[in-house]
Short mmCIF file of C-alpha atoms in Angstrom, two decimals:
data_model
loop_
_atom_site.label_atom_id
_atom_site.label_comp_id
_atom_site.label_asym_id
_atom_site.label_seq_id
_atom_site.Cartn_x
_atom_site.Cartn_y
_atom_site.Cartn_z
CA MET A 1 0.15 -0.05 -0.04
CA PRO A 2 1.36 3.51 -0.80
CA ASP A 3 3.00 5.92 2.19
CA VAL A 4 0.09 8.05 2.78
CA SER A 5 2.09 9.90 5.79
CA ALA A 6 2.26 13.28 3.65
CA CYS A 7 -0.44 12.53 1.29
CA SER A 8 -3.11 15.26 0.66
CA ILE A 9 -4.74 14.20 -2.66
CA TRP A 10 -7.70 12.17 -2.99
CA PRO A 11 -8.39 9.31 -2.45
CA PHE A 12 -5.46 8.94 0.07
CA ALA A 13 -5.87 11.94 2.11
CA PRO A 14 -8.63 10.37 4.59
CA ALA A 15 -6.18 7.45 5.34
CA ALA A 16 -3.71 10.13 6.19
CA ASP A 17 -5.96 11.84 8.57
CA PHE A 18 -6.95 8.41 10.45
CA LEU A 19 -3.22 7.76 10.76
CA ASP A 20 -2.79 10.93 12.42
CA GLY A 21 -5.86 10.42 14.72
CA GLY A 22 -4.20 7.09 15.75
CA GLN A 23 -7.25 5.32 13.81
CA VAL A 24 -5.19 2.49 12.17
CA ALA A 25 -8.11 0.35 11.26
CA ARG A 26 -9.94 3.00 9.77
CA ALA A 27 -6.73 4.08 7.67
CA VAL A 28 -6.47 0.66 6.15
CA LEU A 29 -10.09 0.29 5.32
CA SER A 30 -9.75 3.79 3.60
CA LEU A 31 -6.71 2.60 1.68
CA TYR A 32 -8.80 -0.58 0.65
CA GLY A 33 -11.31 1.59 -0.63
CA ALA A 34 -8.83 4.18 -2.36
CA ASP A 35 -7.16 0.88 -3.99
CA ASN A 36 -10.52 -0.25 -5.44
CA GLU A 37 -11.51 3.03 -6.54
CA LEU A 38 -8.43 3.57 -8.49
CA ARG A 39 -8.53 -0.11 -10.05
CA ALA A 40 -12.19 0.68 -11.04
CA ILE A 41 -10.99 4.11 -12.91
CA ASP A 42 -8.33 2.22 -14.53
CA HIS A 43 -10.70 -0.85 -15.51
CA LEU A 44 -13.12 1.86 -17.03
CA ARG A 45 -10.46 3.76 -18.64
CA SER A 46 -9.16 0.52 -20.55
CA ARG A 47 -12.80 -0.09 -21.48
CA ALA A 48 -13.51 3.60 -22.69
CA ALA A 49 -13.74 2.54 -26.51
CA GLU A 50 -16.25 0.03 -25.73
CA LEU A 51 -18.51 2.43 -23.73
CA GLU A 52 -21.23 4.11 -25.55
CA ARG A 53 -24.09 6.67 -24.78
CA PRO A 54 -27.22 4.94 -24.08
CA SER A 55 -29.49 5.14 -26.91
CA ALA A 56 -32.71 3.29 -25.49
CA ALA A 57 -33.96 2.34 -22.02
CA SER A 58 -32.59 -0.90 -22.60
CA ASP A 59 -29.21 0.18 -22.65
CA VAL A 60 -29.69 1.74 -19.07
CA ARG A 61 -31.28 -1.56 -17.78
CA GLU A 62 -28.28 -3.61 -19.40
CA ALA A 63 -26.26 -1.25 -17.45
CA ARG A 64 -27.91 -1.85 -14.15
CA SER A 65 -27.90 -5.54 -14.76
CA ALA A 66 -24.39 -5.68 -15.53
CA ALA A 67 -23.69 -3.77 -12.09
CA VAL A 68 -26.03 -5.97 -9.82
CA ASP A 69 -24.31 -9.18 -11.72
CA ALA A 70 -20.90 -8.12 -10.87
CA VAL A 71 -21.92 -7.45 -7.12
CA GLU A 72 -23.65 -10.99 -6.96
CA SER A 73 -20.90 -12.84 -8.69
CA THR A 74 -18.10 -11.04 -6.40
CA ARG A 75 -20.02 -11.57 -3.47
CA GLU A 76 -20.26 -15.43 -4.33
CA THR A 77 -16.61 -15.94 -5.30
CA SER A 78 -15.02 -13.74 -2.72
CA THR A 79 -12.10 -15.62 -0.58
CA HIS A 80 -12.39 -12.90 2.12
CA PRO A 81 -16.31 -12.19 2.20
CA ILE A 82 -16.27 -9.85 5.18
CA LEU A 83 -13.94 -7.51 3.82
CA ALA A 84 -15.62 -7.57 0.42
CA ASP A 85 -19.01 -7.16 1.78
CA TYR A 86 -17.95 -4.01 3.37
CA ARG A 87 -17.08 -2.67 -0.07
CA LEU A 88 -19.81 -4.43 -2.00
CA ASP A 89 -22.38 -2.56 0.36
CA LEU A 90 -21.16 0.75 -0.80
CA VAL A 91 -21.48 -0.59 -4.33
CA ILE A 92 -25.10 -1.57 -3.85
CA SER A 93 -25.48 1.96 -2.46
CA ASP A 94 -24.27 3.62 -5.51
CA VAL A 95 -26.83 1.40 -7.68
CA ARG A 96 -29.76 2.59 -5.36
CA THR A 97 -28.68 6.32 -5.69
CA ALA A 98 -28.87 5.90 -9.84
CA ASP A 99 -31.90 3.96 -9.55
CA ARG A 100 -33.42 7.17 -7.53
CA THR A 101 -31.95 9.41 -9.71
CA LEU A 102 -33.65 7.83 -12.63
CA GLU A 103 -37.02 7.95 -11.01
CA LEU A 104 -36.84 11.45 -9.69
CA HIS A 105 -35.45 12.91 -12.84
CA ALA A 106 -36.19 10.67 -15.93
CA SER A 107 -39.46 12.28 -17.04
CA THR A 108 -37.63 15.66 -16.83
CA ARG A 109 -34.26 15.34 -18.44
CA PRO A 110 -34.63 11.64 -19.80
CA GLU A 111 -31.34 11.95 -21.96
CA ARG A 112 -29.06 13.42 -19.56
CA VAL A 113 -30.25 10.87 -16.55
CA ALA A 114 -29.94 8.09 -18.92
CA VAL A 115 -26.23 8.85 -19.52
CA THR A 116 -25.67 9.85 -15.84
CA ALA A 117 -27.27 6.64 -14.72
CA THR A 118 -25.34 4.40 -17.25
CA ALA A 119 -22.15 5.95 -16.08
CA GLU A 120 -22.95 5.37 -12.67
CA TYR A 121 -23.86 1.57 -13.03
CA ALA A 122 -20.61 1.28 -15.13
CA LEU A 123 -18.66 2.71 -12.29
CA ALA A 124 -20.73 0.38 -9.83
CA ALA A 125 -20.02 -2.33 -11.77
CA ALA A 126 -16.13 -1.73 -12.29
CA ARG A 127 -15.79 -1.34 -8.52
CA ALA A 128 -17.21 -4.86 -7.95
CA ARG A 129 -15.37 -6.54 -10.67
CA THR A 130 -11.92 -5.05 -9.30
CA LEU A 131 -12.48 -5.59 -5.73
CA PRO A 132 -11.32 -9.33 -5.70
CA ALA A 133 -7.78 -7.77 -6.52
CA ALA A 134 -7.94 -4.84 -4.00
CA THR A 135 -8.96 -7.52 -1.63
CA ASP A 136 -6.27 -9.84 -2.34
CA ARG A 137 -3.78 -7.01 -1.90
CA LEU A 138 -4.92 -5.72 1.37
CA VAL A 139 -4.94 -9.19 2.83
CA ALA A 140 -1.25 -9.86 1.36
CA ALA A 141 -0.13 -6.46 3.18
CA LEU A 142 -1.84 -7.62 6.37
CA PRO A 143 0.85 -8.77 8.92
#
C-alpha cells in the first residue's frame, strides 16, 4: 500500500487523517477503498472505447443488470467475504442512488439522466469487478 503519511490528494487524504488520529483500522479500510476506486477507474479507462451513450432504455437496464451481476458474482466468489461485503454494500448503495436519480428526473431530463445513470452503473460494475484484486492486495499486506 502507498505511503500516505504526507499525502493530501484524493483518495488517500482520509487515510492520512485517520493515521494522524491514531485510527489505524479506519486508515487501512480507507486505503482498501482507495485501491478499489483506482482499480475501477483504470478498468473503465481500459474499456473507454467500448463505452457508448445509451440510445434506449434497454441500454440503461443492461448497465444496471451488469452492475448487479458483478456485485452478486463478486459476493459469491470472494475468498474474503467480510472485507468484500464491506465494499460491496457501498457499491449497492451507488446502484440505488442511480435508481433514485432515474426515478426522480427521468421525466424531466431523460437523455441526461440516462447517461448519468448508465455511467454510475458502469462505475459500480467496475468497482465490483476490481474488488477481488484490491481485497487480495489488502490481505497480502496484513501482518
